Structure formats: structure tokens, C-alpha cells
């Protein structure tokens, strides 16, 4: 999977890894990045869906405790349509809370149907930041 820009617009392409290794870059799917309201913070993919993370730290870009402005967006790889977009209120009690990254975790590789959508927040003071990782185990 790759995020790229054409004529100033971001897009996402999904590729077969064996093709990429042979320098063939023909996407299996290609979708436009939906309009985001806040800063782009990460992306990942699982099954037929692309997941996006956006938001800013408390005190910037309109993000205020305890709600903040972190959103997860689910996009259908086949159509490019937004399937769901939800405000993330996890980690509301962190004194500094900036969304940072997104990944899929398979706690048991024999059960890929039990995937987790993991997302992190930077927290703490400048020079001593920590990472806090949360997950959703019900995916769109």
C-alpha cells in the first residue's frame, strides 16, 4: 500500500507485493483520500478497507480535552466511498494527546478474523514523550 500525490491531491494505491518486487506498479485498487478536517496522522489496510487516522494534539487545531479531534475513517477499497468516520475519545485523560500512527495487529495469526485496529497517541512533556497504544477489535 502506498500514499502518494498527483496534481496536489493525495491518493492511496494497493499493490501485490510480488509485483512491486519485480518493479511492476499496477495497483489492485486506487482511491482518492477523502477530505480530512484535521492533520493526517496515519493509515493502514485490512481486508477490503483502508483506514485513516487524523487529528491534532490538545490545544492545537481546535482539539480540546477531553474530546479532542481525533477521527478514524474507513474507506472501501473497491469504491473509494467512506464507509464510516468516528470520533475517537479513547485516552481522553492524557494531559498531552496527539494521534500518531495506525496499524493492524493479529494477536493470533491463526485467527485473522480477530484483527485489531491499533492507533497511538503521543503523550507527556517535550523531551520525555511517551506512546500510548489503543485498539478497536470490531472493524467496519
PDB file of C-alpha atoms in Angstrom:
ATOM      1  CA  UNK A   1       0.000   0.000   0.000  1.00  0.00           C
ATOM      2  CA  UNK A   2       1.242   3.455  -0.795  1.00  0.00           C
ATOM      3  CA  UNK A   3       0.054   7.012  -0.238  1.00  0.00           C
ATOM      4  CA  UNK A   4       1.066   9.381  -2.990  1.00  0.00           C
ATOM      5  CA  UNK A   5       0.160  12.727  -4.520  1.00  0.00           C
ATOM      6  CA  UNK A   6      -0.883  13.592  -8.070  1.00  0.00           C
ATOM      7  CA  UNK A   7      -1.588  17.193  -9.029  1.00  0.00           C
ATOM      8  CA  UNK A   8      -1.680  18.142  -5.346  1.00  0.00           C
ATOM      9  CA  UNK A   9      -4.282  15.514  -4.382  1.00  0.00           C
ATOM     10  CA  UNK A  10      -3.455  12.556  -2.146  1.00  0.00           C
ATOM     11  CA  UNK A  11      -4.356   9.027  -3.244  1.00  0.00           C
ATOM     12  CA  UNK A  12      -3.787   5.507  -1.952  1.00  0.00           C
ATOM     13  CA  UNK A  13      -2.745   2.548  -4.067  1.00  0.00           C
ATOM     14  CA  UNK A  14      -2.910  -1.096  -3.084  1.00  0.00           C
ATOM     15  CA  UNK A  15      -0.344  -3.363  -4.753  1.00  0.00           C
ATOM     16  CA  UNK A  16       0.610  -7.011  -4.955  1.00  0.00           C
ATOM     17  CA  UNK A  17       3.965  -7.282  -3.157  1.00  0.00           C
ATOM     18  CA  UNK A  18       5.358  -9.795  -5.647  1.00  0.00           C
ATOM     19  CA  UNK A  19       4.599  -7.352  -8.485  1.00  0.00           C
ATOM     20  CA  UNK A  20       6.321  -4.492  -6.645  1.00  0.00           C
ATOM     21  CA  UNK A  21       9.397  -6.674  -6.121  1.00  0.00           C
ATOM     22  CA  UNK A  22       9.511  -7.081  -9.924  1.00  0.00           C
ATOM     23  CA  UNK A  23       9.164  -3.293 -10.375  1.00  0.00           C
ATOM     24  CA  UNK A  24       5.579  -3.629 -11.621  1.00  0.00           C
ATOM     25  CA  UNK A  25       3.446  -0.934 -10.072  1.00  0.00           C
ATOM     26  CA  UNK A  26      -0.048  -1.765 -11.272  1.00  0.00           C
ATOM     27  CA  UNK A  27      -2.492  -1.103  -8.431  1.00  0.00           C
ATOM     28  CA  UNK A  28      -5.057  -3.699  -7.396  1.00  0.00           C
ATOM     29  CA  UNK A  29      -7.062  -0.731  -6.131  1.00  0.00           C
ATOM     30  CA  UNK A  30      -6.589   3.012  -6.179  1.00  0.00           C
ATOM     31  CA  UNK A  31      -8.689   5.521  -4.239  1.00  0.00           C
ATOM     32  CA  UNK A  32      -8.646   9.238  -3.535  1.00  0.00           C
ATOM     33  CA  UNK A  33      -8.002  10.340   0.020  1.00  0.00           C
ATOM     34  CA  UNK A  34     -11.302  11.634   1.356  1.00  0.00           C
ATOM     35  CA  UNK A  35     -11.402  15.185   2.629  1.00  0.00           C
ATOM     36  CA  UNK A  36      -9.933  15.356   6.116  1.00  0.00           C
ATOM     37  CA  UNK A  37     -10.839  18.009   8.662  1.00  0.00           C
ATOM     38  CA  UNK A  38      -7.604  17.773  10.664  1.00  0.00           C
ATOM     39  CA  UNK A  39      -3.969  16.721  10.258  1.00  0.00           C
ATOM     40  CA  UNK A  40      -3.340  13.371   8.588  1.00  0.00           C
ATOM     41  CA  UNK A  41      -1.672  11.049  11.114  1.00  0.00           C
ATOM     42  CA  UNK A  42      -1.543   7.578   9.588  1.00  0.00           C
ATOM     43  CA  UNK A  43      -3.076   4.822   7.510  1.00  0.00           C
ATOM     44  CA  UNK A  44      -3.326   1.065   7.282  1.00  0.00           C
ATOM     45  CA  UNK A  45      -5.323  -1.543   5.422  1.00  0.00           C
ATOM     46  CA  UNK A  46      -7.126  -4.745   6.264  1.00  0.00           C
ATOM     47  CA  UNK A  47      -9.308  -6.834   4.007  1.00  0.00           C
ATOM     48  CA  UNK A  48     -11.306  -4.617   1.691  1.00  0.00           C
ATOM     49  CA  UNK A  49     -10.833  -1.471   3.756  1.00  0.00           C
ATOM     50  CA  UNK A  50      -8.394   1.392   4.081  1.00  0.00           C
ATOM     51  CA  UNK A  51      -8.251   3.062   7.495  1.00  0.00           C
ATOM     52  CA  UNK A  52      -7.139   6.655   8.101  1.00  0.00           C
ATOM     53  CA  UNK A  53      -6.241   8.494  11.291  1.00  0.00           C
ATOM     54  CA  UNK A  54      -6.461  12.268  11.638  1.00  0.00           C
ATOM     55  CA  UNK A  55      -6.351  14.829  14.410  1.00  0.00           C
ATOM     56  CA  UNK A  56      -4.165  17.218  16.364  1.00  0.00           C
ATOM     57  CA  UNK A  57      -2.847  17.464  19.890  1.00  0.00           C
ATOM     58  CA  UNK A  58      -4.843  19.034  22.681  1.00  0.00           C
ATOM     59  CA  UNK A  59      -4.555  22.792  22.409  1.00  0.00           C
ATOM     60  CA  UNK A  60      -3.927  22.918  18.648  1.00  0.00           C
ATOM     61  CA  UNK A  61      -6.181  22.832  15.612  1.00  0.00           C
ATOM     62  CA  UNK A  62      -9.301  23.124  17.734  1.00  0.00           C
ATOM     63  CA  UNK A  63      -8.549  19.998  19.794  1.00  0.00           C
ATOM     64  CA  UNK A  64      -9.630  20.451  23.405  1.00  0.00           C
ATOM     65  CA  UNK A  65      -9.767  17.959  26.265  1.00  0.00           C
ATOM     66  CA  UNK A  66     -11.464  15.677  26.954  1.00  0.00           C
ATOM     67  CA  UNK A  67     -12.903  15.041  23.478  1.00  0.00           C
ATOM     68  CA  UNK A  68     -10.150  16.198  21.134  1.00  0.00           C
ATOM     69  CA  UNK A  69     -10.484  15.933  17.369  1.00  0.00           C
ATOM     70  CA  UNK A  70      -9.075  12.501  16.553  1.00  0.00           C
ATOM     71  CA  UNK A  71     -11.027  10.624  13.897  1.00  0.00           C
ATOM     72  CA  UNK A  72     -10.796   7.169  12.355  1.00  0.00           C
ATOM     73  CA  UNK A  73     -12.132   6.883   8.823  1.00  0.00           C
ATOM     74  CA  UNK A  74     -12.852   3.630   6.984  1.00  0.00           C
ATOM     75  CA  UNK A  75     -12.762   3.661   3.162  1.00  0.00           C
ATOM     76  CA  UNK A  76     -13.918   0.881   0.830  1.00  0.00           C
ATOM     77  CA  UNK A  77     -11.026  -0.119  -1.461  1.00  0.00           C
ATOM     78  CA  UNK A  78     -13.406  -1.113  -4.287  1.00  0.00           C
ATOM     79  CA  UNK A  79     -15.390   2.101  -4.478  1.00  0.00           C
ATOM     80  CA  UNK A  80     -13.381   4.733  -2.612  1.00  0.00           C
ATOM     81  CA  UNK A  81     -16.500   5.526  -0.582  1.00  0.00           C
ATOM     82  CA  UNK A  82     -16.239   6.420   3.094  1.00  0.00           C
ATOM     83  CA  UNK A  83     -17.845   3.547   4.975  1.00  0.00           C
ATOM     84  CA  UNK A  84     -17.590   5.136   8.406  1.00  0.00           C
ATOM     85  CA  UNK A  85     -15.939   8.042  10.224  1.00  0.00           C
ATOM     86  CA  UNK A  86     -15.856   8.135  14.006  1.00  0.00           C
ATOM     87  CA  UNK A  87     -14.560  10.413  16.695  1.00  0.00           C
ATOM     88  CA  UNK A  88     -12.024   8.636  18.911  1.00  0.00           C
ATOM     89  CA  UNK A  89     -12.447   9.510  22.574  1.00  0.00           C
ATOM     90  CA  UNK A  90     -10.045   6.887  23.968  1.00  0.00           C
ATOM     91  CA  UNK A  91      -7.177   8.234  26.070  1.00  0.00           C
ATOM     92  CA  UNK A  92      -9.166  11.365  26.927  1.00  0.00           C
ATOM     93  CA  UNK A  93      -7.337  11.706  30.244  1.00  0.00           C
ATOM     94  CA  UNK A  94      -3.868  12.097  28.763  1.00  0.00           C
ATOM     95  CA  UNK A  95      -2.510  15.567  29.567  1.00  0.00           C
ATOM     96  CA  UNK A  96      -0.993  15.811  26.072  1.00  0.00           C
ATOM     97  CA  UNK A  97      -2.747  13.726  23.420  1.00  0.00           C
ATOM     98  CA  UNK A  98      -1.657  13.754  19.791  1.00  0.00           C
ATOM     99  CA  UNK A  99      -2.706  10.955  17.444  1.00  0.00           C
ATOM    100  CA  UNK A 100       0.353   9.216  15.990  1.00  0.00           C
ATOM    101  CA  UNK A 101       0.049   6.228  13.697  1.00  0.00           C
ATOM    102  CA  UNK A 102      -2.205   3.355  12.812  1.00  0.00           C
ATOM    103  CA  UNK A 103      -1.616  -0.388  12.319  1.00  0.00           C
ATOM    104  CA  UNK A 104      -3.336  -3.751  12.194  1.00  0.00           C
ATOM    105  CA  UNK A 105      -2.445  -6.307  14.858  1.00  0.00           C
ATOM    106  CA  UNK A 106      -3.157 -10.014  14.542  1.00  0.00           C
ATOM    107  CA  UNK A 107      -2.934 -11.291  18.135  1.00  0.00           C
ATOM    108  CA  UNK A 108      -3.400 -14.845  16.835  1.00  0.00           C
ATOM    109  CA  UNK A 109      -2.255 -15.292  13.203  1.00  0.00           C
ATOM    110  CA  UNK A 110      -4.383 -18.439  13.019  1.00  0.00           C
ATOM    111  CA  UNK A 111      -7.461 -16.218  13.605  1.00  0.00           C
ATOM    112  CA  UNK A 112      -7.160 -13.271  11.179  1.00  0.00           C
ATOM    113  CA  UNK A 113     -10.868 -12.635  11.733  1.00  0.00           C
ATOM    114  CA  UNK A 114      -9.902 -11.263  15.152  1.00  0.00           C
ATOM    115  CA  UNK A 115      -7.748  -8.406  13.873  1.00  0.00           C
ATOM    116  CA  UNK A 116      -7.296  -5.262  15.920  1.00  0.00           C
ATOM    117  CA  UNK A 117      -7.076  -1.741  14.546  1.00  0.00           C
ATOM    118  CA  UNK A 118      -4.362  -0.141  16.692  1.00  0.00           C
ATOM    119  CA  UNK A 119      -3.766   3.596  16.993  1.00  0.00           C
ATOM    120  CA  UNK A 120      -1.377   5.531  19.140  1.00  0.00           C
ATOM    121  CA  UNK A 121      -1.162   8.824  20.946  1.00  0.00           C
ATOM    122  CA  UNK A 122       1.944  10.759  21.846  1.00  0.00           C
ATOM    123  CA  UNK A 123       1.752  11.984  25.421  1.00  0.00           C
ATOM    124  CA  UNK A 124       3.938  13.534  28.059  1.00  0.00           C
ATOM    125  CA  UNK A 125       6.121  16.623  28.032  1.00  0.00           C
ATOM    126  CA  UNK A 126       8.555  17.747  25.332  1.00  0.00           C
ATOM    127  CA  UNK A 127      11.783  15.775  25.671  1.00  0.00           C
ATOM    128  CA  UNK A 128      10.060  12.937  27.525  1.00  0.00           C
ATOM    129  CA  UNK A 129       7.206  11.931  25.223  1.00  0.00           C
ATOM    130  CA  UNK A 130       5.641   8.521  25.630  1.00  0.00           C
ATOM    131  CA  UNK A 131       3.424   6.467  23.377  1.00  0.00           C
ATOM    132  CA  UNK A 132       0.065   5.054  24.384  1.00  0.00           C
ATOM    133  CA  UNK A 133      -1.492   2.465  22.076  1.00  0.00           C
ATOM    134  CA  UNK A 134      -5.176   1.576  21.962  1.00  0.00           C
ATOM    135  CA  UNK A 135      -7.122  -0.730  19.709  1.00  0.00           C
ATOM    136  CA  UNK A 136     -10.545  -1.447  18.319  1.00  0.00           C
ATOM    137  CA  UNK A 137     -11.391  -5.108  17.822  1.00  0.00           C
ATOM    138  CA  UNK A 138     -14.611  -4.558  15.896  1.00  0.00           C
ATOM    139  CA  UNK A 139     -13.744  -3.295  12.426  1.00  0.00           C
ATOM    140  CA  UNK A 140     -16.024  -1.921   9.716  1.00  0.00           C
TER     141      UNK A 140
END
